[in-house]
CSV table of C-alpha atoms in Angstrom, one decimal:
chain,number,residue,atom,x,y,z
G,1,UNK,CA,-30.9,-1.7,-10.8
G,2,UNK,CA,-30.9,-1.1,-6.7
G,3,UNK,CA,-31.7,2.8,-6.2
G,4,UNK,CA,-28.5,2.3,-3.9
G,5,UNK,CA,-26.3,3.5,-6.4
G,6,UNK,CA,-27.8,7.0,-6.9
G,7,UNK,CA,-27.3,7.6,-3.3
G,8,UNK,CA,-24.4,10.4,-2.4
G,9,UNK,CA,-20.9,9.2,-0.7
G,10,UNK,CA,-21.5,5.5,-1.0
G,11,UNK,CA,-18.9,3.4,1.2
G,12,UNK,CA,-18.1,0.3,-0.3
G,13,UNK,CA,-15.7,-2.0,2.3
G,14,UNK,CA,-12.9,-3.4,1.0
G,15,UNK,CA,-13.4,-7.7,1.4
G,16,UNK,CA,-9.7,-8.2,1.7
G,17,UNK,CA,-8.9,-6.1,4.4
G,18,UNK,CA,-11.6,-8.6,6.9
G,19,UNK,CA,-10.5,-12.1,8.8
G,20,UNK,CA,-10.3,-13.9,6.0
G,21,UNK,CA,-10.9,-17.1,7.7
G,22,UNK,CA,-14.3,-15.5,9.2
G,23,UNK,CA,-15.4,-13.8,6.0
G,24,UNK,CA,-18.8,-14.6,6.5
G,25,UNK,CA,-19.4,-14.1,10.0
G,26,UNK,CA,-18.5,-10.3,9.1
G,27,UNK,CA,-20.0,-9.3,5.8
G,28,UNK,CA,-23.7,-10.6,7.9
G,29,UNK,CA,-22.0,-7.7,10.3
G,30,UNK,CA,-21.9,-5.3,8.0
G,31,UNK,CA,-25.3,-6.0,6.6
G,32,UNK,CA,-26.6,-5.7,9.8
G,33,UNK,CA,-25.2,-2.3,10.2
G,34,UNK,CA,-26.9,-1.5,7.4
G,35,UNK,CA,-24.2,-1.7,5.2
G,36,UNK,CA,-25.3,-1.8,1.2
G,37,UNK,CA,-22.5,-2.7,-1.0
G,38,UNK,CA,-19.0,-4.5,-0.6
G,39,UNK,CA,-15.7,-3.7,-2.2
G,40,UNK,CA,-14.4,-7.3,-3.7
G,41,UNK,CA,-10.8,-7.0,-5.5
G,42,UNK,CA,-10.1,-9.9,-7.9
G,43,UNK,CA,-6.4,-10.2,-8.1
G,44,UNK,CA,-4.2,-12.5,-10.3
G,45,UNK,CA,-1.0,-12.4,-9.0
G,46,UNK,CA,0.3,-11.1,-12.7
G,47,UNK,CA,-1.3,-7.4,-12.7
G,48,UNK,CA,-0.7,-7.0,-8.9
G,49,UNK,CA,1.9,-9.4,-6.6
G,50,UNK,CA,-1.0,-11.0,-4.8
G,51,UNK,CA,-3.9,-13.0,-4.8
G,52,UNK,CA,-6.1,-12.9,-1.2
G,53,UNK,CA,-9.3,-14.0,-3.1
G,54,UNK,CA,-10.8,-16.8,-5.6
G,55,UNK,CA,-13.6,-16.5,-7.3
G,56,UNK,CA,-14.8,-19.8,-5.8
G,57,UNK,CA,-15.1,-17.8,-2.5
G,58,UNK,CA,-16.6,-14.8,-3.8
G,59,UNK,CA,-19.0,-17.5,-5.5
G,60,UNK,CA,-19.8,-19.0,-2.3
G,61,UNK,CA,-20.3,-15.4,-0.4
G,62,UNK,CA,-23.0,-14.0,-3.1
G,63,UNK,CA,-25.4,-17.0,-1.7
G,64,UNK,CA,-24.8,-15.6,2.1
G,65,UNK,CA,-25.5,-12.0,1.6
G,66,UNK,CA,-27.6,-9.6,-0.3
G,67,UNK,CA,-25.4,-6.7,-0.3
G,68,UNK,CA,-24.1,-5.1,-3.6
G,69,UNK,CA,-20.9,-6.2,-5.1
G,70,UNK,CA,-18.4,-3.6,-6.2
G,71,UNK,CA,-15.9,-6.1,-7.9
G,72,UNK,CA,-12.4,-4.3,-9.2
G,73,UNK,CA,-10.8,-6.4,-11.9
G,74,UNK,CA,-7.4,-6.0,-11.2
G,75,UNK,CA,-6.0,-8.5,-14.1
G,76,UNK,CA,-4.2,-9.2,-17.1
G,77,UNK,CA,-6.8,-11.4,-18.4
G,78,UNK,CA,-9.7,-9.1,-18.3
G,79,UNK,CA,-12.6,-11.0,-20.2
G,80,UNK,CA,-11.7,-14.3,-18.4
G,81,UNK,CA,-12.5,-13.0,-14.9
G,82,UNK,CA,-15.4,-10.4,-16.1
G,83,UNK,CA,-17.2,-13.1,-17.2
G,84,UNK,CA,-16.4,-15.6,-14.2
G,85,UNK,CA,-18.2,-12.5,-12.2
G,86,UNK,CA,-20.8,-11.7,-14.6
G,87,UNK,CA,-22.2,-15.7,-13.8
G,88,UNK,CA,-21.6,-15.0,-10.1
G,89,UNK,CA,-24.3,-12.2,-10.2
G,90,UNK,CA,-22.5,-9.3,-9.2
G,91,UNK,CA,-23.6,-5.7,-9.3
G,92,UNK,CA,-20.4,-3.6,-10.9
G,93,UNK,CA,-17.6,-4.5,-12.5
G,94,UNK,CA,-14.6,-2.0,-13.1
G,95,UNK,CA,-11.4,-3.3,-15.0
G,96,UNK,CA,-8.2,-1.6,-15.5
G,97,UNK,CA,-7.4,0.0,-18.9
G,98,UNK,CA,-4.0,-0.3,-18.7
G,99,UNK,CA,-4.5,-4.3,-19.5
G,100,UNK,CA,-7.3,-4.3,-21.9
G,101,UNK,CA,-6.7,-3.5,-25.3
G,102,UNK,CA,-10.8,-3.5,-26.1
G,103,UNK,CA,-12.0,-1.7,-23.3
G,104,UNK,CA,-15.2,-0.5,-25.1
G,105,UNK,CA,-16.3,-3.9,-26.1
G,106,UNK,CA,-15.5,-4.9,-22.4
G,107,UNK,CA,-17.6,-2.1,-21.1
G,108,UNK,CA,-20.4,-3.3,-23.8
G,109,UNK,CA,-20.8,-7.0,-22.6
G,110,UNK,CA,-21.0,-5.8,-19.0
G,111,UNK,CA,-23.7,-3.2,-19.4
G,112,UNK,CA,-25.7,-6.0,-21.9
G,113,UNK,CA,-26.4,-7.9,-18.8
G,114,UNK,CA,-27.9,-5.2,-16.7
G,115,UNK,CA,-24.6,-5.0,-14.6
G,116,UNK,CA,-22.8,-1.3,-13.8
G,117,UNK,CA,-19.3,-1.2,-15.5
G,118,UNK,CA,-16.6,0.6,-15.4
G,119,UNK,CA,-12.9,1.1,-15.8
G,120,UNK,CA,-10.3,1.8,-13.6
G,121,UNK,CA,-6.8,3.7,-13.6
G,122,UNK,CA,-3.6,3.4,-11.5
G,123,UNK,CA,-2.8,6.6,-9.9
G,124,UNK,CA,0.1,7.4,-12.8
G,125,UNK,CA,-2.6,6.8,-15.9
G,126,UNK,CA,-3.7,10.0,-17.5
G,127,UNK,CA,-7.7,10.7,-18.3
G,128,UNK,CA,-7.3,11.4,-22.0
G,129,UNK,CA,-7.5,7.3,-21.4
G,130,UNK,CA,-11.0,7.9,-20.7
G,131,UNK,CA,-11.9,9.9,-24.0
G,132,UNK,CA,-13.7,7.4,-25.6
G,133,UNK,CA,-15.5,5.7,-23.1
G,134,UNK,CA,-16.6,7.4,-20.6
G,135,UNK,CA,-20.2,7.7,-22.0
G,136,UNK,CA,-20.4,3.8,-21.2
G,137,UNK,CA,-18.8,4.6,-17.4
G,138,UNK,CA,-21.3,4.3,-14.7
G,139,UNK,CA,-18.0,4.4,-12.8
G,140,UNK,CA,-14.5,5.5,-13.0
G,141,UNK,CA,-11.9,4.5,-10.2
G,142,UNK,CA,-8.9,6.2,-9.5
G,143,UNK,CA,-6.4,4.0,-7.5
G,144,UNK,CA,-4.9,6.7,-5.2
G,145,UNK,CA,-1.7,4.2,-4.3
G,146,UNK,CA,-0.2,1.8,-6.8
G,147,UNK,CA,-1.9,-1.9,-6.7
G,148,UNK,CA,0.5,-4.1,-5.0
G,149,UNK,CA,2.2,-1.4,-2.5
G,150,UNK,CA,-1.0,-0.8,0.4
G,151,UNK,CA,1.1,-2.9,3.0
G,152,UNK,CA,4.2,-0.7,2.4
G,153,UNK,CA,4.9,2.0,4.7
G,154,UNK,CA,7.0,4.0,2.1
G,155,UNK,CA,3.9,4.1,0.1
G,156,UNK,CA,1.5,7.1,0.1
G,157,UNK,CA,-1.2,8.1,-1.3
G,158,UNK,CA,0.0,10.1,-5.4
G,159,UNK,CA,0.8,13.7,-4.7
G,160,UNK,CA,-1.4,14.4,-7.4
G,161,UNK,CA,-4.5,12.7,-6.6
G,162,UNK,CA,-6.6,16.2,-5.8
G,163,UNK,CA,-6.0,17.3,-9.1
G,164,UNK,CA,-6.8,14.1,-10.9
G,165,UNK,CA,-10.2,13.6,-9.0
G,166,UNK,CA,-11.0,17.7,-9.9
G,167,UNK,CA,-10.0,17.1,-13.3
G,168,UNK,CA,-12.2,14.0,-14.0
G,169,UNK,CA,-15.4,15.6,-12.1
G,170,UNK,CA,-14.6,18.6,-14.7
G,171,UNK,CA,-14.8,16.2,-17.1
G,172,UNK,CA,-17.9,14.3,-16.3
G,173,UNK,CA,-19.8,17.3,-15.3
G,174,UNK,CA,-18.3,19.1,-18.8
G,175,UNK,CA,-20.2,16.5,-20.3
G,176,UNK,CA,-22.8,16.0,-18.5
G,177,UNK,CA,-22.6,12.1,-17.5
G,178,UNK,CA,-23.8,10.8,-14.5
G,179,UNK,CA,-20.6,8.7,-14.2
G,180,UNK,CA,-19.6,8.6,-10.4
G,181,UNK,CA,-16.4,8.6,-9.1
G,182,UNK,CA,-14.7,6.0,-6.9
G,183,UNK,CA,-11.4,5.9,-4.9
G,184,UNK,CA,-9.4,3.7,-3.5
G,185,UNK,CA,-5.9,3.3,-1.5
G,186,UNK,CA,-6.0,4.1,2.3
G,187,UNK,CA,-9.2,6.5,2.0
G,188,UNK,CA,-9.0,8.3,4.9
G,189,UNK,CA,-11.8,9.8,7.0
G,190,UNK,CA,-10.2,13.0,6.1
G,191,UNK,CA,-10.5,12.0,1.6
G,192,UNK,CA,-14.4,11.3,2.8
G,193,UNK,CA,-14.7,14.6,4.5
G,194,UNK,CA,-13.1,16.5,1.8
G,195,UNK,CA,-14.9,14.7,-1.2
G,196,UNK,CA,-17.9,13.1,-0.4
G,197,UNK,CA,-19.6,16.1,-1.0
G,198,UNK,CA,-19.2,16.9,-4.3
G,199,UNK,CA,-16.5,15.0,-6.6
G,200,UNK,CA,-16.7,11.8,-5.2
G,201,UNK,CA,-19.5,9.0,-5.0
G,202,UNK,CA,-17.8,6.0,-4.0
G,203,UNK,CA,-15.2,5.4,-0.9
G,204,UNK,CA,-13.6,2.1,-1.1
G,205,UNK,CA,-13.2,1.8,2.6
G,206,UNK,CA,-10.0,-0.2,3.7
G,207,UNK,CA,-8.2,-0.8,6.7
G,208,UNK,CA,-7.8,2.7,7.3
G,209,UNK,CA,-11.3,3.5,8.0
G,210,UNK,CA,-12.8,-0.1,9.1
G,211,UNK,CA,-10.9,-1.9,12.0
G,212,UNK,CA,-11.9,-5.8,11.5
G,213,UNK,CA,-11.2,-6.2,15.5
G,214,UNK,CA,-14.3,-2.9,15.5
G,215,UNK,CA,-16.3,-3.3,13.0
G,216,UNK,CA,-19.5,-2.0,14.5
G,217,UNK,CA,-17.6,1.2,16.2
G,218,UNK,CA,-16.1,1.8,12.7
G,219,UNK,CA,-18.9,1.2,10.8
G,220,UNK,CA,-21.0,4.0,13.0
G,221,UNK,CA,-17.7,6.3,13.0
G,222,UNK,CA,-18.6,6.5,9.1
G,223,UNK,CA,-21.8,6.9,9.0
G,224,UNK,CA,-21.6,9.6,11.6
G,225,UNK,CA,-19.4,11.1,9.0
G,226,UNK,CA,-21.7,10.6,6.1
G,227,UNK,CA,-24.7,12.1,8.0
G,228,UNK,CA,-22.9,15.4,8.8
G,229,UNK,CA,-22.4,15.3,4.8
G,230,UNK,CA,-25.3,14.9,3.3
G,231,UNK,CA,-27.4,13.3,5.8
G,232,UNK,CA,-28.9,9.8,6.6
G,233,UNK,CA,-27.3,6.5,7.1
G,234,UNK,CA,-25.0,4.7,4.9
């Protein structure tokens, strides 16, 4: 598995928040920025009210690049799309609990073909969700918005995201996992600043933080960021 992973405050760009009708052109511009792994959201319209990305694309964009893929399941038909993705060749898969009633054999199937799993909860789903399965989490993400809402104004980030992402670090430090934690819903450079230090390992970095019309001045603004955090380059 690509040593990548074990690196501290990984950013993972969000693929929906790019031109996509130049979707190519600028995941080769992140990888030439030295970019390692891409944030790809797999939507059904069911779980979440839109649908920005087929797998067919996502298909066609693994033979163009050799970034890692970070691919959140956001679904109602969990297995179906995990195992479109697992023939793709991706590098981690996180599905959401709150629509998949065998989560551990889910998280099983995944990590049988060499590939990180993990699950992921909406910002109102408690952690005693997690109980169970953690052990088999290389990742948890915590959605700090609701799925759906990141084009709504109205909508901010939970009130109570600090002390979900402290409770779940107490939790996988309590028992000693090497799970990492991943956010995502208008990460700020301020969330990376006050995180990506200690709790968190992953940054799903969206619109907020990467301007598609300035990707390269974005792209350095981050990793400008990450170096006065723990050093080196993204």
């Amino acid at each position: 598995m690509n040593s990548v992973w074990q690196e501290p405050c990984i950013f993972s760009p969000s693929l929906i928040c790019f031109d996509l009708c130049n979707l190519e052109e600028q995941v080769h511009t992140l990888e030439r920025l030295g970019v390692k792994v891409l944030h790809v959201d797999i939507l059904d319209g069911h779980f979440s009210p839109s649908m920005p990305l087929g797998l067919d694309t996502v298909r066609q964009l693994r033979a163009k690049t050799d970034m890692e893929f970070d691919c959140h399941v956001m679904t109602t038909r969990n297995e179906f799309f995990v195992d479109e993705l697992l023939d793709i060749g991706v590098q981690q898969i996180v599905f959401h609990v709150e629509t998949e009633p065998h989560a551990d054999g889910l998280l099983n199937k995944i990590r049988a073909r060499g590939v990180r799993a993990g699950v992921a909860l909406k910002p109102a789903t408690p952690l005693d969700s997690l109980d169970f399965i953690i052990e088999k989490c290389d990742t948890v993400l915590l959605m700090l918005i609701n799925p759906g809402y990141a084009s709504s104004s109205s909508e901010k980030q939970a009130v109570y995201a600090e002390r979900k992402i402290k409770q779940l670090s107490d939790i996988i430090s309590g028992r000693e996992l090497g799970t990492k934690i991943e956010i995502d819903g208008r990460v700020s450079e301020e969330n990376i600043k006050k995180y990506g230090g200690s709790e968190v390992g992953i940054f799903v970095t969206g619109s907020t933080c990467i301007k598609k019309s300035d990707i390269e001045g974005s792209v350095k603004n981050l990793n400008n960021i990450r170096r006065s955090i723990v050093g080196g380059e993204l």
